[in-house]
PDB file of C-alpha atoms in Angstrom:
ATOM      1  CA  MET A   1      -0.100   0.087   0.049  1.00 65.00           C
ATOM      2  CA  ASN A   2       1.111   3.570  -0.884  1.00 76.00           C
ATOM      3  CA  PRO A   3       2.477   5.090   2.714  1.00 78.00           C
ATOM      4  CA  ALA A   4       0.736   8.101   2.341  1.00 78.00           C
ATOM      5  CA  LEU A   5      -2.618   6.575   1.859  1.00 75.00           C
ATOM      6  CA  LEU A   6      -1.952   4.139   4.775  1.00 78.00           C
ATOM      7  CA  GLN A   7      -1.285   7.174   6.833  1.00 79.00           C
ATOM      8  CA  LEU A   8      -4.534   8.823   5.959  1.00 72.00           C
ATOM      9  CA  VAL A   9      -6.162   5.710   6.641  1.00 76.00           C
ATOM     10  CA  LEU A  10      -4.650   5.244   9.876  1.00 77.00           C
ATOM     11  CA  ALA A  11      -5.277   9.260  10.751  1.00 78.00           C
ATOM     12  CA  GLY A  12      -8.840   8.659  10.039  1.00 76.00           C
ATOM     13  CA  ILE A  13      -9.323   5.134  12.422  1.00 76.00           C
ATOM     14  CA  PRO A  14      -9.976   7.463  15.601  1.00 75.00           C
ATOM     15  CA  GLU A  15     -12.815   9.333  13.629  1.00 76.00           C
ATOM     16  CA  ILE A  16     -14.966   6.223  12.660  1.00 75.00           C
ATOM     17  CA  PRO A  17     -16.657   6.128  15.732  1.00 75.00           C
ATOM     18  CA  ARG A  18     -18.285   9.457  15.451  1.00 76.00           C
ATOM     19  CA  LEU A  19     -18.744   9.035  11.813  1.00 72.00           C
ATOM     20  CA  ILE A  20     -20.895   5.870  12.777  1.00 74.00           C
ATOM     21  CA  ALA A  21     -23.087   8.079  15.656  1.00 75.00           C
ATOM     22  CA  ASP A  22     -23.674  10.778  13.026  1.00 72.00           C
ATOM     23  CA  PHE A  23     -24.646   8.220  10.357  1.00 65.00           C
ATOM     24  CA  ARG A  24     -26.962   6.761  13.012  1.00 67.00           C
ATOM     25  CA  SER A  25     -28.344   9.859  14.304  1.00 66.00           C
ATOM     26  CA  LEU A  26     -29.425  10.848  10.418  1.00 60.00           C
ATOM     27  CA  PHE A  27     -31.864   7.652  11.010  1.00 56.00           C
ATOM     28  CA  GLN A  28     -32.931   8.073  14.575  1.00 59.00           C
ATOM     29  CA  LYS A  29     -35.866  10.462  15.480  1.00 57.00           C
ATOM     30  CA  MET A  30     -35.584  13.066  17.954  1.00 57.00           C
ATOM     31  CA  PRO A  31     -38.392  12.475  20.821  1.00 65.00           C
ATOM     32  CA  ALA A  32     -39.399  16.052  20.825  1.00 79.00           C
ATOM     33  CA  LEU A  33     -42.313  17.324  23.270  1.00 82.00           C
ATOM     34  CA  THR A  34     -45.846  17.930  21.570  1.00 85.00           C
ATOM     35  CA  PRO A  35     -47.086  21.420  21.916  1.00 84.00           C
ATOM     36  CA  ALA A  36     -49.531  19.866  24.565  1.00 86.00           C
ATOM     37  CA  GLN A  37     -46.887  18.537  26.562  1.00 88.00           C
ATOM     38  CA  ILE A  38     -45.013  21.789  26.553  1.00 89.00           C
ATOM     39  CA  VAL A  39     -47.781  23.693  27.905  1.00 89.00           C
ATOM     40  CA  GLN A  40     -48.601  21.129  30.803  1.00 91.00           C
ATOM     41  CA  ASN A  41     -44.946  21.110  31.677  1.00 92.00           C
ATOM     42  CA  VAL A  42     -44.716  24.981  31.540  1.00 94.00           C
ATOM     43  CA  ALA A  43     -48.268  25.093  33.853  1.00 94.00           C
ATOM     44  CA  SER A  44     -46.904  22.827  36.471  1.00 94.00           C
ATOM     45  CA  ILE A  45     -43.522  24.845  36.679  1.00 95.00           C
ATOM     46  CA  ALA A  46     -44.941  28.020  36.745  1.00 95.00           C
ATOM     47  CA  GLN A  47     -47.810  27.038  39.093  1.00 95.00           C
ATOM     48  CA  SER A  48     -44.927  26.080  41.808  1.00 95.00           C
ATOM     49  CA  THR A  49     -42.804  29.308  40.957  1.00 96.00           C
ATOM     50  CA  ASP A  50     -46.136  31.846  41.231  1.00 96.00           C
ATOM     51  CA  ALA A  51     -46.934  29.964  44.844  1.00 96.00           C
ATOM     52  CA  GLU A  52     -43.331  30.523  45.979  1.00 96.00           C
ATOM     53  CA  ALA A  53     -43.177  33.958  44.731  1.00 96.00           C
ATOM     54  CA  ASP A  54     -46.695  34.800  46.289  1.00 96.00           C
ATOM     55  CA  ALA A  55     -45.144  33.377  49.527  1.00 96.00           C
ATOM     56  CA  LEU A  56     -42.106  36.040  48.988  1.00 96.00           C
ATOM     57  CA  LEU A  57     -44.170  38.936  48.777  1.00 96.00           C
ATOM     58  CA  ALA A  58     -45.898  37.978  51.665  1.00 95.00           C
ATOM     59  CA  LYS A  59     -42.690  37.820  53.683  1.00 94.00           C
ATOM     60  CA  ILE A  60     -41.344  41.384  51.771  1.00 94.00           C
ATOM     61  CA  ALA A  61     -44.789  42.818  52.905  1.00 93.00           C
ATOM     62  CA  ALA A  62     -43.993  41.815  56.264  1.00 90.00           C
ATOM     63  CA  ASP A  63     -40.596  43.456  56.462  1.00 84.00           C
ATOM     64  CA  GLN A  64     -41.734  46.600  54.830  1.00 82.00           C
ATOM     65  CA  ASN A  65     -44.481  47.210  57.743  1.00 79.00           C
ATOM     66  CA  PRO A  66     -43.130  45.557  60.669  1.00 70.00           C
ATOM     67  CA  ALA A  67     -45.385  45.494  63.608  1.00 69.00           C
ATOM     68  CA  PRO A  68     -44.997  48.121  66.310  1.00 69.00           C
ATOM     69  CA  PRO A  69     -42.782  46.746  69.190  1.00 67.00           C
ATOM     70  CA  PRO A  70     -45.161  45.271  72.079  1.00 72.00           C
ATOM     71  CA  PRO A  71     -46.016  48.242  74.672  1.00 76.00           C
ATOM     72  CA  PRO A  72     -44.045  47.683  77.891  1.00 75.00           C
ATOM     73  CA  PRO A  73     -45.549  46.028  80.641  1.00 75.00           C
ATOM     74  CA  HIS A  74     -47.392  48.384  83.473  1.00 69.00           C
ATOM     75  CA  ALA A  75     -45.438  48.285  86.271  1.00 55.00           C
TER      76      ALA A  75
ATOM     77  CA  MET B   1     -18.861 -36.841  31.719  1.00 51.00           C
ATOM     78  CA  LYS B   2     -17.524 -34.739  34.301  1.00 53.00           C
ATOM     79  CA  ALA B   3     -15.617 -32.582  32.409  1.00 54.00           C
ATOM     80  CA  THR B   4     -18.534 -32.208  29.797  1.00 56.00           C
ATOM     81  CA  LEU B   5     -20.835 -30.836  32.263  1.00 51.00           C
ATOM     82  CA  GLN B   6     -17.827 -28.270  33.324  1.00 58.00           C
ATOM     83  CA  SER B   7     -17.095 -27.199  29.832  1.00 56.00           C
ATOM     84  CA  ARG B   8     -20.957 -26.738  29.365  1.00 58.00           C
ATOM     85  CA  SER B   9     -21.289 -24.362  32.589  1.00 53.00           C
ATOM     86  CA  ILE B  10     -18.295 -22.631  31.343  1.00 52.00           C
ATOM     87  CA  ALA B  11     -19.896 -21.523  28.015  1.00 51.00           C
ATOM     88  CA  ILE B  12     -23.318 -20.883  29.896  1.00 51.00           C
ATOM     89  CA  CYS B  13     -21.218 -18.529  31.908  1.00 43.00           C
ATOM     90  CA  VAL B  14     -19.334 -17.034  28.982  1.00 47.00           C
ATOM     91  CA  LEU B  15     -22.860 -16.490  27.184  1.00 45.00           C
ATOM     92  CA  ILE B  16     -24.399 -14.986  29.987  1.00 47.00           C
ATOM     93  CA  LEU B  17     -21.339 -12.538  30.408  1.00 42.00           C
ATOM     94  CA  ALA B  18     -21.690 -11.757  26.602  1.00 44.00           C
ATOM     95  CA  LEU B  19     -25.403 -11.221  26.631  1.00 43.00           C
ATOM     96  CA  ALA B  20     -24.945  -9.161  29.633  1.00 43.00           C
ATOM     97  CA  GLY B  21     -22.304  -7.065  28.119  1.00 44.00           C
ATOM     98  CA  CYS B  22     -24.430  -6.455  24.984  1.00 43.00           C
ATOM     99  CA  ALA B  23     -27.361  -5.263  26.928  1.00 44.00           C
ATOM    100  CA  ALA B  24     -24.999  -2.703  28.839  1.00 44.00           C
ATOM    101  CA  LYS B  25     -23.409  -1.501  25.592  1.00 47.00           C
ATOM    102  CA  SER B  26     -27.113  -1.012  23.950  1.00 48.00           C
ATOM    103  CA  SER B  27     -28.614   0.636  26.999  1.00 46.00           C
ATOM    104  CA  SER B  28     -25.909   3.458  27.152  1.00 46.00           C
ATOM    105  CA  THR B  29     -25.535   3.908  23.393  1.00 52.00           C
ATOM    106  CA  PRO B  30     -23.312   7.364  22.594  1.00 55.00           C
ATOM    107  CA  GLY B  31     -24.616   9.592  20.458  1.00 57.00           C
ATOM    108  CA  THR B  32     -28.454   9.218  20.522  1.00 58.00           C
ATOM    109  CA  PRO B  33     -29.773  12.601  20.004  1.00 61.00           C
ATOM    110  CA  THR B  34     -31.851  14.098  22.479  1.00 68.00           C
ATOM    111  CA  ALA B  35     -34.357  16.918  21.602  1.00 72.00           C
ATOM    112  CA  PRO B  36     -33.468  20.511  22.775  1.00 82.00           C
ATOM    113  CA  THR B  37     -35.399  21.795  26.078  1.00 86.00           C
ATOM    114  CA  PRO B  38     -38.174  24.068  24.112  1.00 90.00           C
ATOM    115  CA  PRO B  39     -37.574  27.991  25.273  1.00 91.00           C
ATOM    116  CA  GLN B  40     -40.831  28.231  26.920  1.00 92.00           C
ATOM    117  CA  ILE B  41     -39.531  25.513  29.445  1.00 93.00           C
ATOM    118  CA  GLN B  42     -36.245  26.899  29.576  1.00 92.00           C
ATOM    119  CA  VAL B  43     -37.417  30.308  30.402  1.00 93.00           C
ATOM    120  CA  ALA B  44     -39.983  28.747  33.072  1.00 94.00           C
ATOM    121  CA  ASN B  45     -37.305  26.707  34.809  1.00 93.00           C
ATOM    122  CA  THR B  46     -34.798  29.911  34.805  1.00 91.00           C
ATOM    123  CA  MET B  47     -37.655  31.973  36.184  1.00 93.00           C
ATOM    124  CA  HIS B  48     -38.250  29.171  38.938  1.00 94.00           C
ATOM    125  CA  THR B  49     -34.610  29.210  39.857  1.00 92.00           C
ATOM    126  CA  LEU B  50     -34.616  33.083  39.749  1.00 91.00           C
ATOM    127  CA  VAL B  51     -37.421  33.093  42.532  1.00 94.00           C
ATOM    128  CA  ASP B  52     -35.606  30.416  44.302  1.00 93.00           C
ATOM    129  CA  GLY B  53     -32.595  32.754  44.315  1.00 91.00           C
ATOM    130  CA  CYS B  54     -34.502  35.744  45.702  1.00 92.00           C
ATOM    131  CA  GLY B  55     -35.717  33.585  48.471  1.00 94.00           C
ATOM    132  CA  THR B  56     -32.135  33.274  49.314  1.00 91.00           C
ATOM    133  CA  VAL B  57     -31.354  36.549  48.708  1.00 90.00           C
ATOM    134  CA  LEU B  58     -33.947  37.720  51.070  1.00 93.00           C
ATOM    135  CA  ALA B  59     -32.965  35.192  53.796  1.00 93.00           C
ATOM    136  CA  GLU B  60     -29.387  36.273  53.669  1.00 91.00           C
ATOM    137  CA  LEU B  61     -30.451  39.790  53.586  1.00 90.00           C
ATOM    138  CA  GLN B  62     -32.687  39.358  56.793  1.00 92.00           C
ATOM    139  CA  ALA B  63     -29.949  37.330  58.381  1.00 92.00           C
ATOM    140  CA  ALA B  64     -27.638  40.464  57.617  1.00 91.00           C
ATOM    141  CA  ARG B  65     -29.758  42.592  58.968  1.00 91.00           C
ATOM    142  CA  GLN B  66     -29.956  40.806  62.320  1.00 92.00           C
ATOM    143  CA  SER B  67     -26.248  40.933  62.592  1.00 93.00           C
ATOM    144  CA  ASN B  68     -26.587  44.722  61.879  1.00 92.00           C
ATOM    145  CA  LEU B  69     -24.459  44.188  58.941  1.00 90.00           C
ATOM    146  CA  VAL B  70     -26.863  46.324  56.716  1.00 88.00           C
ATOM    147  CA  SER B  71     -29.550  48.541  58.036  1.00 89.00           C
ATOM    148  CA  GLN B  72     -33.217  48.453  57.965  1.00 89.00           C
ATOM    149  CA  GLY B  73     -33.512  50.897  55.166  1.00 89.00           C
ATOM    150  CA  THR B  74     -30.920  49.003  53.254  1.00 88.00           C
ATOM    151  CA  LEU B  75     -33.152  45.943  53.443  1.00 89.00           C
ATOM    152  CA  GLN B  76     -36.198  47.708  52.659  1.00 90.00           C
ATOM    153  CA  LEU B  77     -34.759  49.165  49.873  1.00 87.00           C
ATOM    154  CA  ALA B  78     -33.237  46.068  48.117  1.00 87.00           C
ATOM    155  CA  GLU B  79     -36.704  44.561  48.683  1.00 90.00           C
ATOM    156  CA  GLN B  80     -38.664  47.597  46.839  1.00 89.00           C
ATOM    157  CA  LYS B  81     -35.939  48.250  43.952  1.00 86.00           C
ATOM    158  CA  PHE B  82     -34.974  44.598  43.427  1.00 86.00           C
ATOM    159  CA  LEU B  83     -36.975  41.656  45.009  1.00 91.00           C
ATOM    160  CA  THR B  84     -40.310  42.677  44.534  1.00 92.00           C
ATOM    161  CA  PRO B  85     -40.071  43.911  41.052  1.00 90.00           C
ATOM    162  CA  ILE B  86     -38.326  40.502  39.976  1.00 91.00           C
ATOM    163  CA  LEU B  87     -41.056  38.622  41.793  1.00 94.00           C
ATOM    164  CA  LEU B  88     -43.781  40.606  40.138  1.00 94.00           C
ATOM    165  CA  LEU B  89     -42.325  39.973  36.979  1.00 93.00           C
ATOM    166  CA  SER B  90     -42.017  36.591  37.489  1.00 94.00           C
ATOM    167  CA  LYS B  91     -45.744  36.108  38.006  1.00 95.00           C
ATOM    168  CA  LYS B  92     -45.896  38.027  34.778  1.00 95.00           C
ATOM    169  CA  VAL B  93     -43.652  35.707  33.108  1.00 94.00           C
ATOM    170  CA  ASP B  94     -45.595  32.530  34.080  1.00 94.00           C
ATOM    171  CA  ALA B  95     -49.083  34.176  33.081  1.00 95.00           C
ATOM    172  CA  ILE B  96     -47.468  35.025  29.417  1.00 94.00           C
ATOM    173  CA  LEU B  97     -46.069  31.339  28.937  1.00 93.00           C
ATOM    174  CA  THR B  98     -49.283  29.707  30.224  1.00 92.00           C
ATOM    175  CA  GLN B  99     -51.517  31.500  28.127  1.00 89.00           C
ATOM    176  CA  ASN B 100     -49.278  31.530  24.942  1.00 82.00           C
ATOM    177  CA  SER B 101     -48.316  28.447  23.522  1.00 78.00           C
ATOM    178  CA  ASP B 102     -46.808  29.774  20.452  1.00 88.00           C
ATOM    179  CA  TRP B 103     -43.316  30.906  21.409  1.00 90.00           C
ATOM    180  CA  THR B 104     -42.881  33.783  18.636  1.00 92.00           C
ATOM    181  CA  VAL B 105     -45.955  35.459  20.407  1.00 92.00           C
ATOM    182  CA  ALA B 106     -44.890  34.790  23.743  1.00 92.00           C
ATOM    183  CA  LYS B 107     -41.155  35.768  23.106  1.00 92.00           C
ATOM    184  CA  ALA B 108     -42.721  39.372  21.997  1.00 93.00           C
ATOM    185  CA  LEU B 109     -44.930  39.783  25.057  1.00 94.00           C
ATOM    186  CA  LEU B 110     -41.859  38.392  27.299  1.00 93.00           C
ATOM    187  CA  VAL B 111     -39.458  41.253  25.864  1.00 91.00           C
ATOM    188  CA  THR B 112     -42.052  43.922  26.559  1.00 92.00           C
ATOM    189  CA  ALA B 113     -42.843  42.238  30.098  1.00 91.00           C
ATOM    190  CA  LEU B 114     -38.970  42.678  31.183  1.00 89.00           C
ATOM    191  CA  ALA B 115     -38.705  46.262  29.859  1.00 87.00           C
ATOM    192  CA  GLN B 116     -41.530  47.153  31.839  1.00 87.00           C
ATOM    193  CA  ALA B 117     -40.767  45.474  34.672  1.00 84.00           C
ATOM    194  CA  GLY B 118     -38.337  48.279  35.805  1.00 78.00           C
ATOM    195  CA  VAL B 119     -35.267  46.156  36.676  1.00 79.00           C
ATOM    196  CA  GLN B 120     -32.854  47.818  34.148  1.00 74.00           C
ATOM    197  CA  ASN B 121     -31.490  50.389  36.330  1.00 74.00           C
ATOM    198  CA  ILE B 122     -31.440  47.964  39.442  1.00 75.00           C
ATOM    199  CA  SER B 123     -27.671  48.152  39.734  1.00 69.00           C
ATOM    200  CA  SER B 124     -28.150  51.956  40.519  1.00 74.00           C
ATOM    201  CA  ASN B 125     -30.805  51.612  42.899  1.00 74.00           C
ATOM    202  CA  ILE B 126     -29.558  48.907  44.979  1.00 77.00           C
ATOM    203  CA  PRO B 127     -27.130  49.992  47.909  1.00 77.00           C
ATOM    204  CA  PRO B 128     -23.699  49.174  47.292  1.00 79.00           C
ATOM    205  CA  ASN B 129     -23.587  47.175  50.479  1.00 78.00           C
ATOM    206  CA  ALA B 130     -26.667  45.077  49.368  1.00 78.00           C
ATOM    207  CA  ALA B 131     -24.848  44.266  45.784  1.00 80.00           C
ATOM    208  CA  PRO B 132     -22.909  41.356  46.758  1.00 80.00           C
ATOM    209  CA  TYR B 133     -26.253  39.614  47.676  1.00 78.00           C
ATOM    210  CA  VAL B 134     -28.323  40.175  44.562  1.00 80.00           C
ATOM    211  CA  ALA B 135     -25.507  39.253  42.426  1.00 82.00           C
ATOM    212  CA  THR B 136     -26.452  35.622  41.476  1.00 78.00           C
ATOM    213  CA  ALA B 137     -30.031  36.709  40.970  1.00 81.00           C
ATOM    214  CA  LEU B 138     -28.731  39.203  38.297  1.00 84.00           C
ATOM    215  CA  THR B 139     -26.987  36.555  36.454  1.00 85.00           C
ATOM    216  CA  LEU B 140     -30.300  34.545  36.467  1.00 84.00           C
ATOM    217  CA  TYR B 141     -32.335  37.427  35.355  1.00 86.00           C
ATOM    218  CA  ASN B 142     -29.773  38.007  32.059  1.00 88.00           C
ATOM    219  CA  THR B 143     -29.945  34.264  31.353  1.00 87.00           C
ATOM    220  CA  ILE B 144     -33.732  34.739  30.708  1.00 87.00           C
ATOM    221  CA  ALA B 145     -33.460  38.012  29.013  1.00 86.00           C
ATOM    222  CA  THR B 146     -30.894  36.278  26.641  1.00 88.00           C
ATOM    223  CA  THR B 147     -33.384  33.710  26.127  1.00 86.00           C
ATOM    224  CA  VAL B 148     -36.081  36.091  24.886  1.00 84.00           C
ATOM    225  CA  GLY B 149     -33.861  38.523  23.016  1.00 86.00           C
ATOM    226  CA  ALA B 150     -34.428  41.278  25.776  1.00 85.00           C
ATOM    227  CA  PRO B 151     -31.442  43.783  27.052  1.00 85.00           C
ATOM    228  CA  THR B 152     -29.285  42.464  29.875  1.00 87.00           C
ATOM    229  CA  ILE B 153     -28.583  44.448  32.910  1.00 82.00           C
TER     230      ILE B 153
END
């Protein structure tokens, strides 16, 4: 075999697994989410975010209007 | 007879090992493409992390207030100028995302919501000693802004 060609072939060997993977990926469908699934996922995340945001806003409101200190006890 | 049995059991063991090897290999095939996370879910997740981050910021600021590291005024200012606008924005973002399944429509509404949230001048509104507490939350806000194509802070 031509040494230059042999060198080329040897250089290409490490690339073989990647080429096979690329080739296979052409024939594999990507499991994408349907619009309904996206809406459902977003709604579920948004619901928990809203609940957390409401709880934090309530805490902040309490900080902004701190309760007055209790009156000193009568002697 | 004994030798045949022994060699047969060795052959069965080899066969089991070979099958187990094949199963392990096929279950973790590298290069199997996975679908990218839709932008709506990315924004919803980042917004959730941002709200989580606001909870941490609030707890840290309150602890700093307790230890007299920041004043009550600084705490209240950070709450008014940063945490409250971000939390109200999160509710608006969630409403947009849940009402608009079309990303193009949602994206345009999100850009407007971010612009109206009043957090663009946040850096100048935050007292300098409160700035380190809100740094992570700012990064998360910028992640959302980048995803929807709005200006970052």
